[in-house]
Coordinates of C-alpha atoms in Angstrom, one line a residue:
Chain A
X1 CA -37.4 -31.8 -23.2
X2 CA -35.8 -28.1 -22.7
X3 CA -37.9 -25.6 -22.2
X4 CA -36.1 -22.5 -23.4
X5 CA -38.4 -19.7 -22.0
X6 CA -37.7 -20.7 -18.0
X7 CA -35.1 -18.5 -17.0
X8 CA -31.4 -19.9 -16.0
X9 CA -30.9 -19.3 -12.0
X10 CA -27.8 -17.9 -10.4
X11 CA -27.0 -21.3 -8.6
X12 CA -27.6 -23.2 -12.3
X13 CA -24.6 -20.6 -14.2
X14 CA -22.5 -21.3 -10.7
X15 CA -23.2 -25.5 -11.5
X16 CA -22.3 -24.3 -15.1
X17 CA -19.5 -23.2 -14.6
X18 CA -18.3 -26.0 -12.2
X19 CA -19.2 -28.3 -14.3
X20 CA -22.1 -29.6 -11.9
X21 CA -25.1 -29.9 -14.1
X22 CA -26.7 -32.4 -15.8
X23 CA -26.3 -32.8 -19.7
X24 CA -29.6 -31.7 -20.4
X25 CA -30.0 -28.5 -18.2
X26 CA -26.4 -27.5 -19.5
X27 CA -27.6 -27.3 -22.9
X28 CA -30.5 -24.9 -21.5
X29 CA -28.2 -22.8 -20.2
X30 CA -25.9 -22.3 -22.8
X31 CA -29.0 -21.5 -25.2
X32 CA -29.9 -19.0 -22.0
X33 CA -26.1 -17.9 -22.2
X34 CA -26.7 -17.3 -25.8
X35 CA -29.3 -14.5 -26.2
X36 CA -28.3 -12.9 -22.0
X37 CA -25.0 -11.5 -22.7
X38 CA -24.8 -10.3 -19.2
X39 CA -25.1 -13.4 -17.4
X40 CA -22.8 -14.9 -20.4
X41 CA -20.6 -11.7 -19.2
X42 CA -20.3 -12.9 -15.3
X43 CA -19.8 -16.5 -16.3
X44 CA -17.0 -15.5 -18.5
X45 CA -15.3 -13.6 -16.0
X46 CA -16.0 -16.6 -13.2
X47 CA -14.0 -18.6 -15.3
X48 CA -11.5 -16.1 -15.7
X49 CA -10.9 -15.1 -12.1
X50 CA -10.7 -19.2 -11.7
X51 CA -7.9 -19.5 -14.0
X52 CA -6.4 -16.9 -12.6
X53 CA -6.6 -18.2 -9.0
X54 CA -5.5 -21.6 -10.6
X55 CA -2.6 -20.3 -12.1
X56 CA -1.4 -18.0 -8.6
X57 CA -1.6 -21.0 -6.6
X58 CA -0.4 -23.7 -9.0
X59 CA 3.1 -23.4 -8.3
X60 CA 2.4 -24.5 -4.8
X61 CA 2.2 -28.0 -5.8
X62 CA 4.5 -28.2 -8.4
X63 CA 7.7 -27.1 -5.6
X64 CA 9.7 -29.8 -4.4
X65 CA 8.2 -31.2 -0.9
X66 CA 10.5 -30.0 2.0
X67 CA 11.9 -32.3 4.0
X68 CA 10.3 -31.2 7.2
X69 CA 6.7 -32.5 5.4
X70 CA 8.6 -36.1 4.9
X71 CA 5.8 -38.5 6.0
X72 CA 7.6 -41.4 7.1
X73 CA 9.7 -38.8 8.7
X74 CA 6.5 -37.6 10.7
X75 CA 5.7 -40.9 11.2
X76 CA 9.2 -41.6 13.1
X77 CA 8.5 -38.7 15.1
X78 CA 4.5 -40.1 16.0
X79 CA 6.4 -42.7 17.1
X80 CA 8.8 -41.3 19.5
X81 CA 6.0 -38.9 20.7
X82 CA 3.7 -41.7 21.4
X83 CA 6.3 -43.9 23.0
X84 CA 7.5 -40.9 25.3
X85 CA 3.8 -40.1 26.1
X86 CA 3.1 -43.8 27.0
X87 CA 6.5 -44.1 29.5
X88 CA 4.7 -40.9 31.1
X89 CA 1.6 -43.0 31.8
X90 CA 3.7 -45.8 33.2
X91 CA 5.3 -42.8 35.3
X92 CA 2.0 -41.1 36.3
X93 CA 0.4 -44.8 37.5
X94 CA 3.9 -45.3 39.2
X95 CA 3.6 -42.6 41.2
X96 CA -0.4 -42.7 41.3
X97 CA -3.0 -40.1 42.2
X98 CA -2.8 -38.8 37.9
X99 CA -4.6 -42.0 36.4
X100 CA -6.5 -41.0 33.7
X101 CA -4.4 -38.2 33.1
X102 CA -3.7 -39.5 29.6
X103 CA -7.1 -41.5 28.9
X104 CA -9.7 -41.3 26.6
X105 CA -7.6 -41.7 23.6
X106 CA -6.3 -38.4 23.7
X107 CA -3.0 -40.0 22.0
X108 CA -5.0 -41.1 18.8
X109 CA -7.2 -37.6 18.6
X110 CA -5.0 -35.2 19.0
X111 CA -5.7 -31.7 21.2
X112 CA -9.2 -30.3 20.9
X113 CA -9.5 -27.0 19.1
X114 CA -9.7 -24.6 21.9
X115 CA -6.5 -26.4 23.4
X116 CA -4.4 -25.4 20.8
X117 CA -5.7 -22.0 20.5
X118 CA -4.8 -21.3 24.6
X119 CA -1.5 -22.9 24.1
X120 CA -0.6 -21.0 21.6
X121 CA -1.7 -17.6 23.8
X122 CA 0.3 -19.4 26.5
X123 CA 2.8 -20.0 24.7
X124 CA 3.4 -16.2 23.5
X125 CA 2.8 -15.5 27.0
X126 CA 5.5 -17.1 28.2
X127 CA 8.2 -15.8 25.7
X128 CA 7.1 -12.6 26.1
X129 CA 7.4 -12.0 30.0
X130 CA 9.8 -14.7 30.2
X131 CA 12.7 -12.7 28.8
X132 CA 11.9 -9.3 30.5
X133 CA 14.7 -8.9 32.7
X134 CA 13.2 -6.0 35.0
X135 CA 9.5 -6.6 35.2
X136 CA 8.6 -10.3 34.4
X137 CA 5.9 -9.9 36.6
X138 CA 2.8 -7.5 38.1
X139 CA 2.4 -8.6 41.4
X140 CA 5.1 -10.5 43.5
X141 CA 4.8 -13.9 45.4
X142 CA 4.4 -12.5 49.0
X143 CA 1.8 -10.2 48.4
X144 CA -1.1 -12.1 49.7
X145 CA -3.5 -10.5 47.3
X146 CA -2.2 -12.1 44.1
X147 CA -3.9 -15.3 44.1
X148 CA -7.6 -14.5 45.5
X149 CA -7.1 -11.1 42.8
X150 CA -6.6 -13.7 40.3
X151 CA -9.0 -16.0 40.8
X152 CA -11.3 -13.2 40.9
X153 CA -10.5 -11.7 37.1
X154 CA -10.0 -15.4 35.7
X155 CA -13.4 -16.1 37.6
X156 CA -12.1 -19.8 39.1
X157 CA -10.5 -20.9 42.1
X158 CA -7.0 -20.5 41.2
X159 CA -3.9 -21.8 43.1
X160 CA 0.1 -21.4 42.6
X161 CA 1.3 -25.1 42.9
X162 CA 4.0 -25.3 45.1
X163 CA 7.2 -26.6 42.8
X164 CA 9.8 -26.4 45.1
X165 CA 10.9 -30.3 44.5
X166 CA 12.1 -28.9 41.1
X167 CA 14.3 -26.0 42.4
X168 CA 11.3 -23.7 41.3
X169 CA 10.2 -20.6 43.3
X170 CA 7.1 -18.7 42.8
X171 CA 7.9 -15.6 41.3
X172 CA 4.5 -14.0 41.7
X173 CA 2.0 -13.4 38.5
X174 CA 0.0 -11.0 36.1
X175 CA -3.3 -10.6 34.2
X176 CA -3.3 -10.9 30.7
X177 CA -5.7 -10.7 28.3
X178 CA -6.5 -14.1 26.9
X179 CA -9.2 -15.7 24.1
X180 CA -11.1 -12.8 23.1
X181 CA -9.6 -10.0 25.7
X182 CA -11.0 -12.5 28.6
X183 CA -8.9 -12.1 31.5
X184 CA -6.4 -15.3 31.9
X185 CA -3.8 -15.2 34.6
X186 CA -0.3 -16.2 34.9
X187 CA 2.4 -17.6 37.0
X188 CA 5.9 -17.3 36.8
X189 CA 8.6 -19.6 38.5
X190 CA 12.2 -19.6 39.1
X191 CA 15.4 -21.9 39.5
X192 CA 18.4 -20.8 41.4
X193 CA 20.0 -20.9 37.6
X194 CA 17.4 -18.2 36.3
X195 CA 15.1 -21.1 34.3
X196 CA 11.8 -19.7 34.6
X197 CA 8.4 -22.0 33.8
X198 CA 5.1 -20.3 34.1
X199 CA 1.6 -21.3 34.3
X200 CA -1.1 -20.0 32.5
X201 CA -4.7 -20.6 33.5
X202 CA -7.8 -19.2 31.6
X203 CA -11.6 -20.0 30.9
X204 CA -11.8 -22.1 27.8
X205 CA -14.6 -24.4 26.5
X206 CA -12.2 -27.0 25.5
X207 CA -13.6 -30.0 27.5
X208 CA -11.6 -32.1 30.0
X209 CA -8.5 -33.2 28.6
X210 CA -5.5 -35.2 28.8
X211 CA -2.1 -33.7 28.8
X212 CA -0.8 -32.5 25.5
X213 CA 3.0 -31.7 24.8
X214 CA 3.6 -28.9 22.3
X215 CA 7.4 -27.8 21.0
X216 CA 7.4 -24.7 19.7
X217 CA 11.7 -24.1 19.1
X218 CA 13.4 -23.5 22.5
X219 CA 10.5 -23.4 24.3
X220 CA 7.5 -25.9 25.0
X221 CA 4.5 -26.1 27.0
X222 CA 2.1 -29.0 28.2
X223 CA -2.2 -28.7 28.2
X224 CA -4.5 -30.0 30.2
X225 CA -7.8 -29.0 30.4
X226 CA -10.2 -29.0 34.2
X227 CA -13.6 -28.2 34.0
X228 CA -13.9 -24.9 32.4
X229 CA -10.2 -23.8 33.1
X230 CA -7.3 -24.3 30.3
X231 CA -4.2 -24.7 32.3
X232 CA -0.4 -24.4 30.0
X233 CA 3.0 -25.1 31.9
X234 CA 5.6 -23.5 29.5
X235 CA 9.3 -23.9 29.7
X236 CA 12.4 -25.1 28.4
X237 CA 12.2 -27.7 25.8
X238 CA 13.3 -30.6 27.8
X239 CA 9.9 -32.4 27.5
X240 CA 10.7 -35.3 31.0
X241 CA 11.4 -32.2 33.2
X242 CA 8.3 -30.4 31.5
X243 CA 6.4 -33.2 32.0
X244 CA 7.0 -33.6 35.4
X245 CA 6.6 -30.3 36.0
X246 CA 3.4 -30.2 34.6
X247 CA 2.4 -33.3 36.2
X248 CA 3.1 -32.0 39.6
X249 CA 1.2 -29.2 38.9
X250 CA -1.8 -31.0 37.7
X251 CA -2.3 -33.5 41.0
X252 CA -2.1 -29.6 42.8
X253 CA -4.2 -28.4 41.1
X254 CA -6.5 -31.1 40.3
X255 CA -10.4 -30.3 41.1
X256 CA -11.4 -33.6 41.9
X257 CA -9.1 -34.2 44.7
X258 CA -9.9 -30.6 46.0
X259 CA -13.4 -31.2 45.6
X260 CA -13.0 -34.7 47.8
X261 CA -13.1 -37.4 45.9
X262 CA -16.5 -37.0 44.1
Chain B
X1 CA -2.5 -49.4 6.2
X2 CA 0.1 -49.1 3.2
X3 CA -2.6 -47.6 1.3
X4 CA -3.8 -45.5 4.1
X5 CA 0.1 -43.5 3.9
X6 CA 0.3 -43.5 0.1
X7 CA -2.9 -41.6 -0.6
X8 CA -1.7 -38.9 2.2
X9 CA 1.7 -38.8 0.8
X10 CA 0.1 -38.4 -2.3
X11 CA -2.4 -35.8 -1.3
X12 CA 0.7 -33.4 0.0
X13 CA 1.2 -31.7 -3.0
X14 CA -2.3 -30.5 -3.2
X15 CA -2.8 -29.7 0.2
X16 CA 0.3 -27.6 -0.1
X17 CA -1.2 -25.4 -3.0
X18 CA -4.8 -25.3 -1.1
X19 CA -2.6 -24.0 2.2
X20 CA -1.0 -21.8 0.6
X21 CA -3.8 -20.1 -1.3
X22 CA -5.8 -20.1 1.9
X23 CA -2.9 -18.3 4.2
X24 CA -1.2 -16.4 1.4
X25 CA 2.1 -16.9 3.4
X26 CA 3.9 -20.2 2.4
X27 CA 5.6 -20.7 6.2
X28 CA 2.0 -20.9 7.4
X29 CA 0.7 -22.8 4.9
X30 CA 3.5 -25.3 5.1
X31 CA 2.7 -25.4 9.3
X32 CA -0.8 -26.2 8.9
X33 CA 0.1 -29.0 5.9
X34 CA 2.7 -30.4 8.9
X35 CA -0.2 -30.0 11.3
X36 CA -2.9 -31.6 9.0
X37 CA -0.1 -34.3 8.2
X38 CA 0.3 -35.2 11.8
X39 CA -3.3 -35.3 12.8
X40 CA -3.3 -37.9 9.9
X41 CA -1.1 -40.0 11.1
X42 CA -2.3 -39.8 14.9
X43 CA -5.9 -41.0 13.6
X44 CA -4.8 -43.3 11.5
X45 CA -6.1 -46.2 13.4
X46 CA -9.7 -44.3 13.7
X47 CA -9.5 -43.6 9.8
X48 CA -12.6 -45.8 8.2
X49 CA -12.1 -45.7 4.8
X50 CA -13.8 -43.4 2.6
X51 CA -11.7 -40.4 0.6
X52 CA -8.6 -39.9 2.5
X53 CA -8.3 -36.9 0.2
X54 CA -11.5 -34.9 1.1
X55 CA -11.4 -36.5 5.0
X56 CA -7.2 -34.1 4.6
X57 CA -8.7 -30.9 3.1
X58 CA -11.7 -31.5 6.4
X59 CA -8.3 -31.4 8.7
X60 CA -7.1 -28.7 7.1
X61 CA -10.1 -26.9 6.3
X62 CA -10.5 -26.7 10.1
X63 CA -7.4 -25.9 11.3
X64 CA -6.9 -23.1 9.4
X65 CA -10.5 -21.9 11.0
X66 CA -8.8 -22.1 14.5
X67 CA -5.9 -20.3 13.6
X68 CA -8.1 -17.4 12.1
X69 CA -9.9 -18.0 15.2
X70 CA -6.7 -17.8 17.5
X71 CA -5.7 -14.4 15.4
X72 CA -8.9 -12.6 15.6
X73 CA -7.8 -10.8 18.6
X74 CA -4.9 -8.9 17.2
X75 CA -6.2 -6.4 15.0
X76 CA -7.2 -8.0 10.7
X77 CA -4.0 -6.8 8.0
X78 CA -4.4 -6.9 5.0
X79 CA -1.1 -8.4 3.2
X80 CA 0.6 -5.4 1.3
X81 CA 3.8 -6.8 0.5
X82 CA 4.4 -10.6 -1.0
X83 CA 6.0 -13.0 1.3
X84 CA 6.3 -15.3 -1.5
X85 CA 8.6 -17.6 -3.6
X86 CA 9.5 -16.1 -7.0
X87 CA 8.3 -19.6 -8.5
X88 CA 4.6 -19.3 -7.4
X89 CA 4.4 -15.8 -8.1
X90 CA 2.9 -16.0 -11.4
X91 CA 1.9 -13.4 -13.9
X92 CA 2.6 -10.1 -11.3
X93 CA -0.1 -7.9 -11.4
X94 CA -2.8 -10.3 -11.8
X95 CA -1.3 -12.8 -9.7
X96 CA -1.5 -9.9 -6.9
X97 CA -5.2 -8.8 -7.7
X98 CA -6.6 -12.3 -7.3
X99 CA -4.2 -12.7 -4.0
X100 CA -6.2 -9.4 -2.4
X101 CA -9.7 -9.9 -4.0
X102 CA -9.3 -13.5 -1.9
X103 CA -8.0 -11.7 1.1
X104 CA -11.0 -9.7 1.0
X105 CA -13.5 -12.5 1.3
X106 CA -15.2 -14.2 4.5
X107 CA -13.1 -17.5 5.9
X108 CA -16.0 -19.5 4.8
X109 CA -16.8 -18.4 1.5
X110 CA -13.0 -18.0 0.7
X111 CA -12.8 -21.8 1.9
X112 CA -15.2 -23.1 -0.6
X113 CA -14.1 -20.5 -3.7
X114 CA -11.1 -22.4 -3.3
X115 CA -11.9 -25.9 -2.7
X116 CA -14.2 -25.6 -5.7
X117 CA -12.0 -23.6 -8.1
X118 CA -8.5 -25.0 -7.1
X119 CA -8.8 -28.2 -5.7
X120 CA -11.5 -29.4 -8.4
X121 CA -14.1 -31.0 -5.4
X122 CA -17.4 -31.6 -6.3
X123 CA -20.5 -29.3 -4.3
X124 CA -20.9 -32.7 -2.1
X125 CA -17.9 -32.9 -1.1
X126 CA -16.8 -29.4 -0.7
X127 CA -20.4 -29.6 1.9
X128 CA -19.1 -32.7 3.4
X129 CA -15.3 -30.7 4.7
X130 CA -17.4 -27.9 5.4
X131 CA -20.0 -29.6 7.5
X132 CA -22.9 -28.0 5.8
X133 CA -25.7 -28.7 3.4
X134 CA -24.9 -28.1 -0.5
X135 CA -27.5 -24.9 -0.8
X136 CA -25.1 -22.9 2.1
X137 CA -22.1 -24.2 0.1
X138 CA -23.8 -22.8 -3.2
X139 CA -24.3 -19.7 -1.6
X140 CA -20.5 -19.1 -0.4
X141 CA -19.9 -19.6 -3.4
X142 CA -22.3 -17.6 -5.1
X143 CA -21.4 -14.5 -2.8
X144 CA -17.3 -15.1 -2.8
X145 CA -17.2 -14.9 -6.9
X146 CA -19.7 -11.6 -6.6
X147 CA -17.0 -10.1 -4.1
X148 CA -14.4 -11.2 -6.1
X149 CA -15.4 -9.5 -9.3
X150 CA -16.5 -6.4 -7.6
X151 CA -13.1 -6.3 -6.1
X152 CA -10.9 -6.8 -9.5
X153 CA -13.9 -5.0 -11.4
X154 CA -14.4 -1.5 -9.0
X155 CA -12.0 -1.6 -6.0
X156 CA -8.0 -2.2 -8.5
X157 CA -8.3 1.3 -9.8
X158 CA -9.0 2.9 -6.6
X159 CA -6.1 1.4 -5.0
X160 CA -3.9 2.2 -7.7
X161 CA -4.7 5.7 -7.8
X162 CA -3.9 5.6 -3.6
X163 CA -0.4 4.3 -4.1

C-alpha cells in the first residue's frame, strides 16, 4: 500500500537518488517528487553534480596503468623486501640482544598509521638540515646541555647512541616541531666523507613496533617505535648500512635493557 | 591466491579514479594507489575472503586520512591552478567547479560523496570502509551534496567576480 499523504524524508530522496530504496517506497517518492518541485529541484541537481563528478574523474580509469603500479612488479619487489628484512632477523639473532626486533608480524601488516606519519616528518627533517652547509645543527655535540635540554622539550629520556663503529660522529642536535607543533628532537651524525644520518625521536601513539624500512629517492629511513617515543634513523639509501645503523641504535637505545631486564 | 591478485589487479583502475578524485593531484593519487597496492600484497596471507574490492577502497580510504592527517600542520590550500592531465580534464569550467565544490568539503563527507557517486558502492558498504553505521554515512552524505550545491549554486559567481 502507498500512502501518498506521508511526506518523503531527506535521507529517502538521498536513497532515491542512489538507487537504495525499495520498489515500493520509490514509487512514493516519485509521486512526492511529482507535486514538490523543490525537492524534485535538489534531486535533479544531485544527479547533476554526480554526473558531473563522474565525468571529471572518469578519465582516471580509463589512462593506461603506469608501470610503476605493475602488480606482479610490486609483488617482485614484496619479495625482495621481505627476503632482505628476514636476512636482517638472521643478523639481529646472530648478533643477539635485538630478538623481537622484527616480531609480531610486523612483515605481513605493514607500519602502523602514526609510524608513517613520523617518518615522513623525519624524513623532511632530515633533507632539510641535512643539506645546510653552515648551520645543520642548533646545539653542538660537546655542549653538555644538549641532550638533558632535549629530553626535557621531547619529554622522554633521550640518549645520542654512540655510532662510532660506523665512522659516525655526533654532530650535535636541534628541536623541531613535530606531529601537531609537539616538540621532537634531532640528531645529526657525521662520516669522515661528509655522509650525515640523523636520528629523530618524538612522542607518538603508534604502539611498540618492529623496524620498518622506508625509501623515499636518495634518501631512506628506518622506524621503530619504544613505548611512547617514535624513533627514525634517516640516511643514504643503502638499506644494509641503514639497517645496521639503525639496529645499533636501537639495542642503545632500547628501554628494556636500560630499565634492567624487566 | 590467483584469484586473490586478479581481483586487485583488476580493482587498479578504479582505485586510480577514486585517488585521484580524492587528492585532486594525479602524483598523489598514484602514491597512495602504490601504497594501497602494497599493503595488499603484504596482507595477503591475512586476507579472508570477502570483497577484495571494498576491503582496497578501506586501505585506501584510510590512507588518504593519514596523509590529510600528516598535512594538517602546514597551513590548508586550496588548489588554484590544475595539476592535471589534459585527458581527465573534462568539460573546463564545470570540470573545475565540481573539483573546488569537493575541495571544500570535510575528508569524511568528501570520502563517502565519492565512494557513493563515483565508485557506485552501496550505503553498507560505503559504512563498512568507513567504519561507521549507515545513518552517519547517510548524513555525510546528506551534508556533502548540501555543500556542494551551495558551493556551485552561491559561492562560482563570487569567485568569478574576484578573479
Amino acid at each position: 500500500m502507498i500512502d501518498r499523504d506521508l511526506p518523503a524524508t531527506d535521507d529517502e530522496l538521498h536513497a532515491y537518488v542512489d538507487g537504495e530504496l525499495p520498489p515500493d517506497r520509490r514509487k512514493t517518492v516519485e509521486a512526492w517528487l511529482a507535486t514538490h518541485p523543490d525537492d524534485a529541484a535538489r534531486v535533479a541537481a544531485w544527479g547533476a553534480h554526480a554526473e558531473l563528478i563522474r565525468v571529471r574523474y572518469g578519465g582516471a580509469a580509463r589512462s593506461p596503468v603506469p608501470a610503476r603500479l605493475d602488480l606482479a612488479r610490486l609483488a617482485r619487489a614484496e619479495r625482495k623486501w621481505t627476503w632482505m628484512a628476514a636476512a636482517a632477523v638472521v643478523a639481529a639473532f646472530l648478533v643477539g640482544g635485538a630478538s623481537g626486533w622484527f616480531g609480531r608480524g610486523a612483515l605481513v601488516s605493514g607500519p602502523p598509521p602514526a609510524a608513517t606519519s613520523v617518518t615522513a616528518e623525519a624524513l623532511d627533517a632530515h633533507k632539510l638540515y641535512v643539506a645546510e652547509v653552515r648551520h645543520p645543527i642548533e646545539v653542538p655535540a660537546e655542549a653538555s646541555h644538549l641532550v638533558p635540554w632535549l629530553s626535557r622539550r621531547v619529554g622522554s629520556t633521550l640518549r645520542a647512541p654512540d655510532l662510532a663503529t660506523f665512522g659516525l660522529k655526533l654532530m650535535g642536535g636541534r628541536l623541531l616541531p613535530g606531529h601537531s607543533g609537539k616538540p621532537a628532537a634531532m640528531f645529526m651524525y657525521e662520516s669522515a666523507s661528509g655522509e650525515r644520518y640523523t636520528l629523530y625521536c618524538a612522542r607518538s601513539a603508534a604502539p611498540e613496533t618492529a623496524l620498518h624500512y622506508n625509501v623515499a629517492g636518495q634518501v631512506a629511513a628506518v622506524y621503530w617505535g619504544d613505548g611512547d617515543v617514535g624513533f627514525v634513523v634517516s640516511g643514504p639509501a643503502d638499506r644494509e648500512r641503514l639497517i645496521k645503523i639503525a639496529q645499533a641504535a636501537y639495542e642503545q637505545l632500547d628501554r628494556r635493557t636500560t630499565r634492567g631486564n624487566s | 591466491m590467483g584469484g586473490f591478485r586478479q581481483d586487485v589487479e583488476a580493482a587498479i583502475p578504479a582505485l586510480r579514479r577514486y585517488a585521484r578524485a580524492l587528492t585532486r593531484d594525479g602524483d598523489v593519487a598514484d602514491d597512495l594507489v602504490q601504497d594501497t597496492l602494497v599493503r595488499a600484497l603484504r596482507s595477503e596471507r591475512l586476507f579472508l575472503g570477502g570483497d577484495v574490492r571494498s576491503w582496497l577502497y578501506t586501505i585506501l580510504t584510510n590512507l588518504n586520512r593519514n596523509r590529510l592527517r600528516s598535512l594538517s600542520r602546514r597551513p590548508a590550500l586550496m588548489p588554484m591552478g590544475d595539476n592535471d592531465a589534459a585527458d581527465m580534464a573534462g568539460p573546463e569550467a564545470g570540470g573545475r567547479d565540481i573539483e573546488r565544490a569537493l575541495a571544500t568539503l570535510v575528508d569524511d563527507q568528501r570520502t563517502a560523496l565519492l565512494l557513493v557517486v563515483l565508485e557506485g558502492l552501496s550505503y553498507r558498504e560505503v559504512a563498512e570502509v568507513q567504519g561507521v553505521p549507515i545513518g552517519t554515512v547517510m548524513s555525510r552524505l546528506a551534508r556533502a551534496r548540501a555543500q556542494v550545491k551551495a558551493f556551485l549554486d552561491g559561492e562560482r559567481p563570487v569567485l568569478r567576480r574576484v578573479k
